[in-house]
Structure formats: C-alpha cells, structure tokens
mmCIF file of C-alpha atoms in Angstrom:
data_model
loop_
_atom_site.group_PDB
_atom_site.id
_atom_site.type_symbol
_atom_site.label_atom_id
_atom_site.label_comp_id
_atom_site.label_asym_id
_atom_site.label_seq_id
_atom_site.Cartn_x
_atom_site.Cartn_y
_atom_site.Cartn_z
ATOM 1 C CA MET O 5 5.439 -9.623 17.797
ATOM 2 C CA ARG O 6 8.842 -8.561 19.163
ATOM 3 C CA ALA O 7 9.477 -9.245 15.042
ATOM 4 C CA VAL O 8 6.626 -6.449 14.256
ATOM 5 C CA ILE O 9 8.189 -4.144 16.606
ATOM 6 C CA VAL O 10 11.461 -3.824 15.464
ATOM 7 C CA ALA O 11 10.524 -3.685 11.944
ATOM 8 C CA ILE O 12 7.928 -0.267 13.365
ATOM 9 C CA GLY O 13 10.105 1.327 14.977
ATOM 10 C CA VAL O 14 13.551 0.296 13.566
ATOM 11 C CA ALA O 15 10.954 1.356 9.942
ATOM 12 C CA PHE O 16 10.535 4.596 12.085
ATOM 13 C CA LEU O 17 13.403 5.357 12.944
ATOM 14 C CA VAL O 18 15.724 5.260 9.699
ATOM 15 C CA SER O 19 12.283 7.048 8.587
ATOM 16 C CA LEU O 20 12.059 10.627 10.994
ATOM 17 C CA PHE O 21 16.011 11.288 10.603
ATOM 18 C CA GLY O 22 16.518 9.694 6.664
ATOM 19 C CA THR O 23 14.336 11.906 5.679
ATOM 20 C CA PRO O 24 16.023 15.842 6.815
ATOM 21 C CA LEU O 25 18.908 14.197 4.890
ATOM 22 C CA ALA O 26 16.744 13.549 1.302
ATOM 23 C CA ILE O 27 15.319 16.963 1.351
ATOM 24 C CA LYS O 28 18.630 17.911 1.302
ATOM 25 C CA VAL O 29 20.204 16.342 -0.914
ATOM 26 C CA PHE O 30 17.143 16.730 -3.799
ATOM 27 C CA THR O 31 17.182 20.535 -2.422
ATOM 28 C CA ARG O 32 20.741 20.612 -3.794
ATOM 29 C CA LEU O 33 19.944 18.489 -6.947
ATOM 30 C CA LYS O 34 17.205 20.599 -7.572
ATOM 31 C CA ALA O 35 14.630 18.089 -7.410
ATOM 32 C CA GLY O 36 11.615 20.824 -6.701
ATOM 33 C CA GLN O 37 7.953 19.415 -7.363
ATOM 34 C CA PRO O 38 6.382 21.750 -10.655
ATOM 35 C CA ILE O 39 3.113 21.948 -9.710
ATOM 36 C CA ARG O 40 0.241 22.179 -13.077
ATOM 37 C CA SER O 41 -0.765 26.069 -13.913
ATOM 38 C CA GLU O 42 -4.392 24.564 -13.694
ATOM 39 C CA GLY O 43 -4.093 23.896 -9.894
ATOM 40 C CA PRO O 44 -6.021 25.165 -7.694
ATOM 41 C CA THR O 45 -3.936 28.697 -7.649
ATOM 42 C CA MET O 46 -2.964 28.198 -3.898
ATOM 43 C CA HIS O 47 -0.927 25.380 -5.432
ATOM 44 C CA GLN O 48 1.936 27.685 -6.280
ATOM 45 C CA GLY O 49 3.194 28.554 -3.056
ATOM 46 C CA LYS O 50 5.088 24.896 -3.455
ATOM 47 C CA LYS O 51 6.877 24.841 -7.085
ATOM 48 C CA GLY O 52 10.206 23.838 -5.099
ATOM 49 C CA THR O 53 8.964 21.660 -2.840
ATOM 50 C CA PRO O 54 11.827 18.685 -3.528
ATOM 51 C CA THR O 55 9.508 15.661 -4.561
ATOM 52 C CA MET O 56 10.152 11.596 -4.542
ATOM 53 C CA GLY O 57 10.959 11.932 -0.743
ATOM 54 C CA GLY O 58 8.986 7.956 -1.249
ATOM 55 C CA VAL O 59 11.894 6.798 -2.108
ATOM 56 C CA VAL O 60 12.770 7.812 1.678
ATOM 57 C CA PHE O 61 9.807 4.695 2.854
ATOM 58 C CA ILE O 62 10.287 1.798 0.357
ATOM 59 C CA VAL O 63 14.052 1.601 1.697
ATOM 60 C CA ALA O 64 13.245 2.556 5.714
ATOM 61 C CA THR O 65 10.779 -0.611 4.998
ATOM 62 C CA VAL O 66 13.759 -2.488 3.502
ATOM 63 C CA ILE O 67 15.883 -1.805 6.369
ATOM 64 C CA ALA O 68 13.455 -2.906 8.569
ATOM 65 C CA TYR O 69 12.571 -5.556 7.096
ATOM 66 C CA VAL O 70 15.397 -6.996 7.826
ATOM 67 C CA ALA O 71 16.411 -6.407 10.872
ATOM 68 C CA GLY O 72 12.609 -7.714 12.056
ATOM 69 C CA HIS O 73 14.184 -10.838 9.870
ATOM 70 C CA LEU O 74 17.553 -10.477 12.350
ATOM 71 C CA ALA O 75 15.148 -10.556 15.620
ATOM 72 C CA LEU O 76 13.042 -13.872 14.118
ATOM 73 C CA THR O 77 15.356 -16.017 14.949
ATOM 74 C CA THR O 78 14.680 -16.349 18.161
ATOM 75 C CA LEU O 79 11.058 -17.695 17.654
ATOM 76 C CA PRO O 80 11.001 -21.060 18.967
ATOM 77 C CA ASP O 81 11.463 -24.109 16.546
ATOM 78 C CA GLN O 82 8.225 -24.778 15.297
ATOM 79 C CA GLN O 83 8.433 -21.539 13.488
ATOM 80 C CA ILE O 84 11.521 -21.868 12.030
ATOM 81 C CA ALA O 85 10.048 -21.621 8.755
ATOM 82 C CA GLN O 86 9.060 -18.400 9.007
ATOM 83 C CA VAL O 87 12.814 -17.375 9.517
ATOM 84 C CA GLU O 88 14.110 -17.115 6.141
ATOM 85 C CA PRO O 89 13.112 -14.821 3.540
ATOM 86 C CA THR O 90 10.652 -15.852 2.116
ATOM 87 C CA ILE O 91 8.631 -15.143 -1.449
ATOM 88 C CA THR O 92 6.050 -13.546 -0.270
ATOM 89 C CA ALA O 93 8.497 -11.116 1.046
ATOM 90 C CA LEU O 94 9.746 -11.110 -2.347
ATOM 91 C CA VAL O 95 6.649 -10.094 -3.935
ATOM 92 C CA LEU O 96 5.555 -7.164 -1.207
ATOM 93 C CA LEU O 97 9.090 -5.700 -1.624
ATOM 94 C CA GLY O 98 9.142 -6.206 -5.083
ATOM 95 C CA LEU O 99 5.615 -4.291 -5.531
ATOM 96 C CA MET O 100 6.906 -1.592 -3.938
ATOM 97 C CA VAL O 101 10.300 -0.884 -5.040
ATOM 98 C CA PHE O 102 9.090 -1.541 -8.201
ATOM 99 C CA SER O 103 5.957 0.157 -9.130
ATOM 100 C CA GLY O 104 7.956 2.940 -7.179
ATOM 101 C CA ALA O 105 10.569 2.533 -9.398
ATOM 102 C CA VAL O 106 8.018 3.345 -12.392
ATOM 103 C CA GLY O 107 6.836 6.380 -10.078
ATOM 104 C CA PHE O 108 10.531 7.399 -10.072
ATOM 105 C CA VAL O 109 10.976 7.684 -13.660
ATOM 106 C CA ASP O 110 7.878 9.628 -13.251
ATOM 107 C CA ASP O 111 9.409 11.699 -11.143
ATOM 108 C CA PHE O 112 12.245 12.511 -13.110
ATOM 109 C CA LEU O 113 11.461 13.085 -15.524
ATOM 110 C CA LYS O 114 8.859 16.099 -14.881
ATOM 111 C CA VAL O 115 11.959 17.576 -12.559
ATOM 112 C CA ARG O 116 14.786 17.177 -15.780
ATOM 113 C CA ARG O 117 11.522 19.254 -17.520
ATOM 114 C CA ARG O 118 11.143 22.140 -15.089
ATOM 115 C CA ASN O 119 7.114 20.916 -15.366
ATOM 116 C CA SER O 120 4.691 18.285 -14.533
ATOM 117 C CA ALA O 121 4.251 16.320 -17.260
ATOM 118 C CA GLY O 122 6.318 13.301 -16.415
ATOM 119 C CA LEU O 123 6.284 9.789 -17.896
ATOM 120 C CA ASN O 124 3.320 9.407 -20.564
ATOM 121 C CA ALA O 125 -0.226 7.975 -20.006
ATOM 122 C CA ARG O 126 1.072 5.050 -21.858
ATOM 123 C CA GLY O 127 4.721 4.265 -20.667
ATOM 124 C CA LYS O 128 2.934 4.308 -16.743
ATOM 125 C CA LEU O 129 0.359 1.814 -17.838
ATOM 126 C CA PHE O 130 2.965 -0.319 -19.247
ATOM 127 C CA GLY O 131 5.167 -0.134 -15.941
ATOM 128 C CA GLN O 132 2.062 -1.034 -14.069
ATOM 129 C CA ILE O 133 1.202 -3.768 -16.662
ATOM 130 C CA LEU O 134 4.434 -5.126 -16.617
ATOM 131 C CA VAL O 135 4.690 -4.755 -12.070
ATOM 132 C CA GLY O 136 1.509 -6.440 -11.568
ATOM 133 C CA ALA O 137 2.140 -9.377 -14.297
ATOM 134 C CA VAL O 138 5.574 -10.872 -13.077
ATOM 135 C CA PHE O 139 4.739 -10.258 -9.626
ATOM 136 C CA GLY O 140 1.406 -11.853 -10.265
ATOM 137 C CA VAL O 141 3.489 -14.803 -11.559
ATOM 138 C CA ILE O 142 5.523 -15.199 -8.785
ATOM 139 C CA ALA O 143 2.757 -14.993 -6.902
ATOM 140 C CA LEU O 144 0.571 -17.396 -8.390
ATOM 141 C CA TYR O 145 2.552 -20.416 -9.776
ATOM 142 C CA PHE O 146 5.214 -21.261 -6.639
ATOM 143 C CA PRO O 147 4.241 -22.785 -3.804
ATOM 144 C CA SER O 148 6.191 -23.208 -0.763
ATOM 145 C CA SER O 149 7.256 -25.251 0.762
ATOM 146 C CA MET O 150 6.383 -26.371 4.101
ATOM 147 C CA VAL O 151 7.620 -29.602 6.317
ATOM 148 C CA ASP O 152 5.743 -31.266 7.740
ATOM 149 C CA SER O 153 5.834 -33.852 11.611
ATOM 150 C CA GLU O 154 7.446 -36.221 10.030
ATOM 151 C CA GLY O 155 10.289 -34.100 8.773
ATOM 152 C CA GLY O 156 8.949 -34.087 5.424
ATOM 153 C CA SER O 157 8.566 -31.533 2.689
ATOM 154 C CA THR O 158 5.181 -30.735 0.821
ATOM 155 C CA ASN O 159 4.107 -28.101 -1.385
ATOM 156 C CA VAL O 160 0.837 -26.577 0.380
ATOM 157 C CA GLU O 161 0.867 -22.110 -0.162
ATOM 158 C CA THR O 162 1.296 -19.948 -3.571
ATOM 159 C CA VAL O 163 1.325 -15.974 -1.901
ATOM 160 C CA GLY O 164 -1.483 -15.554 -3.568
ATOM 161 C CA SER O 165 -4.720 -17.771 -5.287
ATOM 162 C CA THR O 166 -6.662 -18.528 -7.915
ATOM 163 C CA THR O 167 -10.520 -17.847 -6.282
ATOM 164 C CA LEU O 168 -11.583 -14.137 -5.180
ATOM 165 C CA SER O 169 -11.568 -13.769 -1.356
ATOM 166 C CA PHE O 170 -13.828 -11.031 1.195
ATOM 167 C CA ILE O 171 -12.248 -12.526 4.672
ATOM 168 C CA ARG O 172 -10.582 -15.489 2.837
ATOM 169 C CA ASP O 173 -11.163 -17.139 -0.353
ATOM 170 C CA ILE O 174 -14.610 -17.891 -1.323
ATOM 171 C CA ASP O 175 -14.026 -21.680 -2.962
ATOM 172 C CA PHE O 176 -16.312 -21.440 -5.358
ATOM 173 C CA LEU O 177 -15.232 -18.084 -6.901
ATOM 174 C CA ASP O 178 -12.106 -20.225 -8.376
ATOM 175 C CA VAL O 179 -11.169 -18.481 -11.429
ATOM 176 C CA GLY O 180 -8.137 -20.079 -12.548
ATOM 177 C CA LYS O 181 -4.674 -18.532 -12.476
ATOM 178 C CA VAL O 182 -4.837 -17.192 -15.514
ATOM 179 C CA ALA O 183 -7.508 -15.176 -14.410
ATOM 180 C CA SER O 184 -6.520 -15.026 -11.559
ATOM 181 C CA VAL O 185 -2.923 -12.845 -11.993
ATOM 182 C CA ILE O 186 -5.520 -10.490 -15.100
ATOM 183 C CA ILE O 187 -7.120 -9.361 -11.878
ATOM 184 C CA PHE O 188 -4.366 -8.960 -9.581
ATOM 185 C CA ILE O 189 -2.772 -7.102 -12.747
ATOM 186 C CA PHE O 190 -5.871 -4.399 -12.324
ATOM 187 C CA VAL O 191 -6.024 -4.377 -8.657
ATOM 188 C CA VAL O 192 -1.955 -3.086 -8.399
ATOM 189 C CA MET O 193 -3.498 -0.710 -11.064
ATOM 190 C CA ALA O 194 -6.377 0.188 -9.250
ATOM 191 C CA ALA O 195 -4.314 1.069 -5.606
ATOM 192 C CA THR O 196 -1.554 2.790 -7.489
ATOM 193 C CA ASN O 197 -3.178 4.895 -9.049
ATOM 194 C CA GLY O 198 -5.704 5.526 -6.243
ATOM 195 C CA VAL O 199 -3.416 6.684 -3.697
ATOM 196 C CA ASN O 200 -1.477 8.814 -6.155
ATOM 197 C CA LEU O 201 -4.931 10.591 -6.784
ATOM 198 C CA THR O 202 -4.591 11.199 -3.235
ATOM 199 C CA ASP O 203 -1.902 12.289 -2.663
ATOM 200 C CA GLY O 204 -2.515 15.999 -4.214
ATOM 201 C CA LEU O 205 -2.469 17.312 -0.183
ATOM 202 C CA ASP O 206 0.257 17.330 2.786
ATOM 203 C CA GLY O 207 0.250 14.719 4.368
ATOM 204 C CA LEU O 208 -3.167 13.114 3.096
ATOM 205 C CA ALA O 209 -2.044 10.359 1.102
ATOM 206 C CA THR O 210 0.370 9.165 3.797
ATOM 207 C CA GLY O 211 -2.086 9.057 6.272
ATOM 208 C CA ALA O 212 -4.516 6.857 5.435
ATOM 209 C CA SER O 213 -1.678 5.392 3.728
ATOM 210 C CA VAL O 214 -0.564 4.851 7.710
ATOM 211 C CA MET O 215 -4.457 3.375 8.317
ATOM 212 C CA VAL O 216 -5.066 0.873 5.025
ATOM 213 C CA LEU O 217 -1.333 -0.900 6.492
ATOM 214 C CA ALA O 218 -1.452 -0.574 10.300
ATOM 215 C CA ALA O 219 -4.939 -2.809 9.681
ATOM 216 C CA TYR O 220 -3.140 -5.213 7.175
ATOM 217 C CA ALA O 221 -0.540 -5.550 9.928
ATOM 218 C CA LEU O 222 -3.329 -6.388 12.669
ATOM 219 C CA ILE O 223 -5.255 -8.503 9.864
ATOM 220 C CA ALA O 224 -2.003 -10.760 8.960
ATOM 221 C CA PHE O 225 -0.863 -10.782 12.603
ATOM 222 C CA TRP O 226 -4.079 -12.479 14.049
ATOM 223 C CA GLN O 227 -3.936 -14.916 10.665
ATOM 224 C CA TYR O 228 -0.624 -15.531 12.652
ATOM 225 C CA ARG O 229 -1.504 -15.914 15.246
ATOM 226 C CA HIS O 230 -4.116 -18.795 13.741
ATOM 227 C CA TRP O 231 -2.534 -19.889 11.160
ATOM 228 C CA CYS O 232 -3.056 -23.887 9.814
ATOM 229 C CA ALA O 233 0.423 -24.207 9.316
ATOM 230 C CA ASP O 234 1.315 -23.684 13.468
ATOM 231 C CA PRO O 235 1.209 -27.238 14.794
ATOM 232 C CA ALA O 236 1.273 -25.338 18.353
ATOM 233 C CA TYR O 237 -3.103 -23.949 17.002
ATOM 234 C CA THR O 238 -5.427 -27.126 17.535
ATOM 235 C CA ARG O 239 -8.205 -25.939 16.751
ATOM 236 C CA ASP O 240 -10.361 -26.351 13.214
ATOM 237 C CA TYR O 241 -11.212 -22.338 12.078
ATOM 238 C CA CYS O 242 -7.790 -21.023 10.494
ATOM 239 C CA TYR O 243 -6.880 -18.988 7.667
ATOM 240 C CA SER O 244 -4.661 -20.754 4.698
ATOM 241 C CA VAL O 245 -2.143 -18.475 4.244
ATOM 242 C CA ARG O 246 1.439 -17.952 3.379
ATOM 243 C CA ASP O 247 3.611 -16.318 5.912
ATOM 244 C CA PRO O 248 1.988 -14.196 7.405
ATOM 245 C CA LEU O 249 3.609 -13.460 9.766
ATOM 246 C CA GLU O 250 6.146 -11.676 7.088
ATOM 247 C CA ILE O 251 3.020 -9.969 5.953
ATOM 248 C CA ALA O 252 2.165 -8.405 9.157
ATOM 249 C CA LEU O 253 6.633 -7.081 9.428
ATOM 250 C CA ILE O 254 6.147 -5.466 6.305
ATOM 251 C CA ALA O 255 2.785 -3.889 6.300
ATOM 252 C CA GLY O 256 4.263 -3.300 10.396
ATOM 253 C CA ALA O 257 6.966 -1.450 8.772
ATOM 254 C CA ALA O 258 5.716 -0.207 5.683
ATOM 255 C CA ALA O 259 3.372 2.166 8.478
ATOM 256 C CA GLY O 260 5.935 2.677 10.284
ATOM 257 C CA ALA O 261 8.156 3.899 7.417
ATOM 258 C CA CYS O 262 5.040 6.567 6.989
ATOM 259 C CA VAL O 263 4.525 7.830 9.822
ATOM 260 C CA GLY O 264 8.054 8.572 9.967
ATOM 261 C CA PHE O 265 7.679 10.733 6.795
ATOM 262 C CA LEU O 266 4.099 12.852 7.682
ATOM 263 C CA TRP O 267 6.687 13.753 10.120
ATOM 264 C CA TRP O 268 7.936 16.207 7.529
ATOM 265 C CA ASN O 269 5.339 16.060 5.547
ATOM 266 C CA THR O 270 2.852 17.621 6.670
ATOM 267 C CA SER O 271 1.798 20.680 6.400
ATOM 268 C CA PRO O 272 3.111 22.982 5.160
ATOM 269 C CA ALA O 273 5.405 19.712 3.994
ATOM 270 C CA ARG O 274 8.805 20.069 2.956
ATOM 271 C CA ILE O 275 9.321 17.234 1.079
ATOM 272 C CA PHE O 276 5.909 15.840 -1.387
ATOM 273 C CA MET O 277 6.497 11.514 -1.918
ATOM 274 C CA GLY O 278 6.415 12.367 -4.757
ATOM 275 C CA ASP O 279 5.263 9.017 -7.996
ATOM 276 C CA THR O 280 7.744 6.944 -6.377
ATOM 277 C CA GLY O 281 6.217 7.379 -2.831
ATOM 278 C CA ALA O 282 2.622 7.158 -4.172
ATOM 279 C CA LEU O 283 2.596 4.137 -6.716
ATOM 280 C CA GLY O 284 5.262 2.153 -4.123
ATOM 281 C CA LEU O 285 2.620 2.259 -1.466
ATOM 282 C CA GLY O 286 -0.699 1.102 -3.535
ATOM 283 C CA GLY O 287 2.090 -1.421 -5.038
ATOM 284 C CA LEU O 288 2.030 -2.761 -2.159
ATOM 285 C CA ILE O 289 -1.185 -2.099 -0.224
ATOM 286 C CA ALA O 290 -2.387 -3.761 -4.237
ATOM 287 C CA GLY O 291 0.405 -7.217 -2.301
ATOM 288 C CA MET O 292 -1.414 -6.960 1.316
ATOM 289 C CA ALA O 293 -4.754 -7.439 -0.449
ATOM 290 C CA MET O 294 -3.573 -10.733 -2.423
ATOM 291 C CA SER O 295 -1.716 -12.227 0.428
ATOM 292 C CA THR O 296 -4.286 -12.733 2.781
ATOM 293 C CA ARG O 297 -6.844 -13.274 0.691
ATOM 294 C CA THR O 298 -8.793 -10.275 0.958
ATOM 295 C CA LEU O 299 -8.497 -8.971 -2.004
ATOM 296 C CA LEU O 300 -12.505 -8.527 -2.006
ATOM 297 C CA LEU O 301 -12.514 -6.238 1.170
ATOM 298 C CA LEU O 302 -9.568 -3.836 -0.473
ATOM 299 C CA PRO O 303 -12.143 -1.487 -1.813
ATOM 300 C CA ILE O 304 -13.310 -0.800 2.309
ATOM 301 C CA ILE O 305 -10.230 -0.739 4.142
ATOM 302 C CA GLY O 306 -8.902 1.428 1.320
ATOM 303 C CA GLY O 307 -12.461 3.406 1.220
ATOM 304 C CA LEU O 308 -10.600 6.884 0.978
ATOM 305 C CA PHE O 309 -8.171 6.414 -2.660
ATOM 306 C CA VAL O 310 -12.270 4.812 -4.419
ATOM 307 C CA ILE O 311 -13.844 7.485 -2.736
ATOM 308 C CA ILE O 312 -11.401 10.495 -4.815
ATOM 309 C CA THR O 313 -10.848 7.725 -7.877
ATOM 310 C CA MET O 314 -14.134 7.840 -8.631
ATOM 311 C CA SER O 315 -14.255 11.330 -7.946
ATOM 312 C CA VAL O 316 -12.107 11.524 -11.533
ATOM 313 C CA VAL O 317 -14.185 8.652 -13.538
ATOM 314 C CA ILE O 318 -17.562 11.099 -12.754
ATOM 315 C CA GLN O 319 -16.277 14.629 -13.146
ATOM 316 C CA ILE O 320 -13.996 12.516 -17.505
ATOM 317 C CA ILE O 321 -17.794 10.655 -17.930
ATOM 318 C CA SER O 322 -19.828 13.585 -16.853
ATOM 319 C CA PHE O 323 -17.693 16.035 -19.193
ATOM 320 C CA LYS O 324 -17.636 13.410 -22.241
ATOM 321 C CA SER O 325 -21.095 13.531 -22.526
ATOM 322 C CA THR O 326 -22.557 16.198 -21.253
ATOM 323 C CA GLY O 327 -19.204 18.917 -20.804
ATOM 324 C CA LYS O 328 -20.388 19.422 -17.883
ATOM 325 C CA ARG O 329 -18.946 19.526 -14.126
ATOM 326 C CA VAL O 330 -20.215 18.146 -10.943
ATOM 327 C CA PHE O 331 -17.113 18.552 -9.555
ATOM 328 C CA ARG O 332 -15.573 22.283 -9.388
ATOM 329 C CA MET O 333 -12.103 20.217 -10.087
ATOM 330 C CA SER O 334 -10.947 17.122 -9.713
ATOM 331 C CA PRO O 335 -9.935 14.803 -7.896
ATOM 332 C CA LEU O 336 -12.713 15.983 -4.692
ATOM 333 C CA GLN O 337 -9.811 17.225 -2.135
ATOM 334 C CA HIS O 338 -9.500 20.061 -4.754
ATOM 335 C CA HIS O 339 -13.040 20.236 -4.816
ATOM 336 C CA PHE O 340 -13.518 21.366 -1.670
ATOM 337 C CA GLU O 341 -10.180 23.641 -1.825
ATOM 338 C CA LEU O 342 -11.914 25.662 -4.114
ATOM 339 C CA ALA O 343 -15.220 25.390 -2.081
ATOM 340 C CA GLY O 344 -13.140 27.394 0.516
ATOM 341 C CA TRP O 345 -11.835 24.772 2.999
ATOM 342 C CA SER O 346 -8.010 25.151 4.117
ATOM 343 C CA GLU O 347 -5.413 22.072 3.457
ATOM 344 C CA VAL O 348 -5.178 21.372 6.864
ATOM 345 C CA ASN O 349 -9.436 20.931 7.492
ATOM 346 C CA ILE O 350 -9.897 18.544 4.554
ATOM 347 C CA VAL O 351 -6.076 16.079 4.691
ATOM 348 C CA VAL O 352 -7.887 15.706 8.300
ATOM 349 C CA ARG O 353 -11.689 15.049 7.681
ATOM 350 C CA PHE O 354 -10.218 13.326 4.463
ATOM 351 C CA TRP O 355 -8.226 11.382 7.313
ATOM 352 C CA ILE O 356 -11.831 10.257 9.481
ATOM 353 C CA ILE O 357 -13.237 9.492 6.156
ATOM 354 C CA ALA O 358 -10.727 6.459 5.878
ATOM 355 C CA GLY O 359 -10.684 5.635 9.453
ATOM 356 C CA ILE O 360 -14.345 5.364 9.167
ATOM 357 C CA GLY O 361 -13.440 2.402 5.948
ATOM 358 C CA VAL O 362 -10.403 0.957 7.990
ATOM 359 C CA ALA O 363 -13.062 0.023 11.010
ATOM 360 C CA ILE O 364 -15.389 -1.106 9.138
ATOM 361 C CA ALA O 365 -13.559 -3.233 7.293
ATOM 362 C CA LEU O 366 -11.644 -4.791 10.294
ATOM 363 C CA GLY O 367 -14.943 -5.197 11.756
ATOM 364 C CA LEU O 368 -15.756 -7.136 9.312
ATOM 365 C CA PHE O 369 -12.787 -9.638 9.171
ATOM 366 C CA TYR O 370 -13.431 -10.015 13.191
ATOM 367 C CA SER O 371 -16.863 -10.397 13.215
ATOM 368 C CA GLU O 372 -16.310 -13.182 10.674
ATOM 369 C CA TYR O 373 -14.203 -15.297 13.143
ATOM 370 C CA LEU O 374 -16.359 -14.364 16.329
ATOM 371 C CA THR O 375 -19.452 -15.627 14.658
ATOM 372 C CA ALA O 376 -17.682 -18.576 13.347
ATOM 373 C CA MET O 377 -16.334 -19.390 16.612
ATOM 374 C CA SER O 378 -19.639 -18.961 18.108
#
C-alpha cells in the first residue's frame, strides 16, 4: 500500500507543479489549440490555449512509477517478485506512452498547420492498430517467471488472457492468442477514441479518467490482497492475474497525475491535454481492462466514454441513412451546449454519470467476491 500511496503523491505533485511550466513552454512555442470553425461558437474564445498538456501527466506517471518502485524495496521477502520492473509495467506504460505519441503527432500537425486537421484518419488508425498489436503480442506471448516454494522457476501468467473476462476470466470463452490480440486491438481503438471524443470541454475527460483509473487501482489492489501467487493468502478463492500491485501502482499514479493536471485544466482551462493526453489515457485504460482480467467490465466502468462514443455513431448513422440529425451536434456534450447548458453544468453532470458507471462496476466486482465467500 505504501508504494501505491507514494506513486499517487509523486504523480500529483509532478503534474501539479509541472503543468505551469508546460503552459509557459507551449505558449512560447505557440503550440495553441486550433478550434474547428463548425464547432460551438462559444469555443472560439479558447483559440490559442496551449495544447499537448497530456505530455505532463504521462511523464508524471512514469516518474511516479519509478518512485513507487523505490518504495517497493521495503516489502516483505515473499513479495520480492513485485520489486523488479515487470512486463506488466512495460505493457501498461508502453500503451500510455506510445498511444500518447500517436496523439502527439496529431497535435503537432494541428499546431504546425494552424488548423484542426491533424493526422488523417488512416494515419491515426494505423498508429492505434500498431500500438495495440505490439503490446497485445507482448501481453499474450510472454509469461511471467515466478519462484515456487522450492526455489524453482515456473512460468505461470501472462499480462493478458486468451479467455474473455468480466469480473475474472470466463474459462469457457477461450478464443486463443491470435483472436485475443485482435480483440485487444479493438479495445485499444475503442478506448482511445472514446476518451478523445469525451475531451471536448474543460476538465471533462480528465475528471472522468480520474474516476476510471482510481477504480482500476482499487480493483488491482484488491486482487493483490487476494492473489493466487501470494504464499501468505491461504483461501481457495483468489485472483489469477499477473503483478496486481504493479497495476494498482500505475493506475494510482496515472489518477494522481490527472488530478494535478485537472487543477489547471478545469474551466477556464489554461491548457488542454490534446490528443496526446486523450490517446495516452485511452491506451492505459485499455491495458488496465486487459491486465485486471475485467475486459467486459470496461464498458460499464467507462460508461461515460461509451455513451459519448455512441452519440457520434448514432449521429453518423442517422444522417447517412435519413439525412436527419438526432442531436444538434455530436459528441453529446456539444448537443447540450447548443441546448443552452453552461459548460460547467455539463462537465459536472457528465462527471456524475461517469461516477455512476464506476460505482456500478465496482459494485459488480466486489459483490462477486462476497457472493463466492458467503
């Protein structure tokens, strides 16, 4: 627990005090956010606000991970396997960093061209598929090496699983490694685009991401305390996951970093996360769902992202099939802007929706354990 708290604190402080520095640097570099002319007119006042702020909380998360690992050296000997950096961390941080890199290219092109047309759809899609494929393969094809009670080394777990999962792996839904990688690519694409579409109002995506990541930190830490690989845990009902403390540490660090960033990103935002941050967070959230073996729980825990994404899908299908729009504008938050809601009201109410999804997901997760133990 100490390591997770240290990671959260370090990430928060690095992000809180690093963001003003980023604001100065990006302002000096004239890295202002271009605003779409077809968007809500009230957004034109945000033109020129520094973007690419996601760099700050991505860097803060990586720094916090290192700090958390320094704290891990004080753990008891039976948990020594958690001290060394793991492939789990490589996958989760890699997804965050490289998904963020795809977004950074998009942001850079927008700033350079001085318009909202950054990386084309095909280029962004290729980047998302490549990142999902690379880290999906690593997650499925590199099992861990655990030390057994007799001092021998035994390969036991991969970061991801070949079976679909809800609260845990669903054993009869084994789809194989190739199909699992393909499914994970889809999850990465869905999560990155979901967070990106939600990032339309000051603080909206940041606040929602804090809730989702905090939930994954709680789930992973609970799995760590009831871990099948823990020799101190003697009950039959346990979680077969890989490196749950690593997962909790990274999720907590990312949540803390987002809170620090939110201080400056809340309305009126002094900096935007940009596609750098949105895609980085989406990639990490996809990795969290895979590594905690809660893949099918993701649409509930990230319910707000699903609702906003579906508003875009509905709008496109409706317009192409009937020539009529269901919403005044999509994504959904802009519909309510044009309906007269203030930006702050929309953000707070959407945060409530995000919180409800997180609460339902956590309730389902913990109720499954309590039911099994009763």
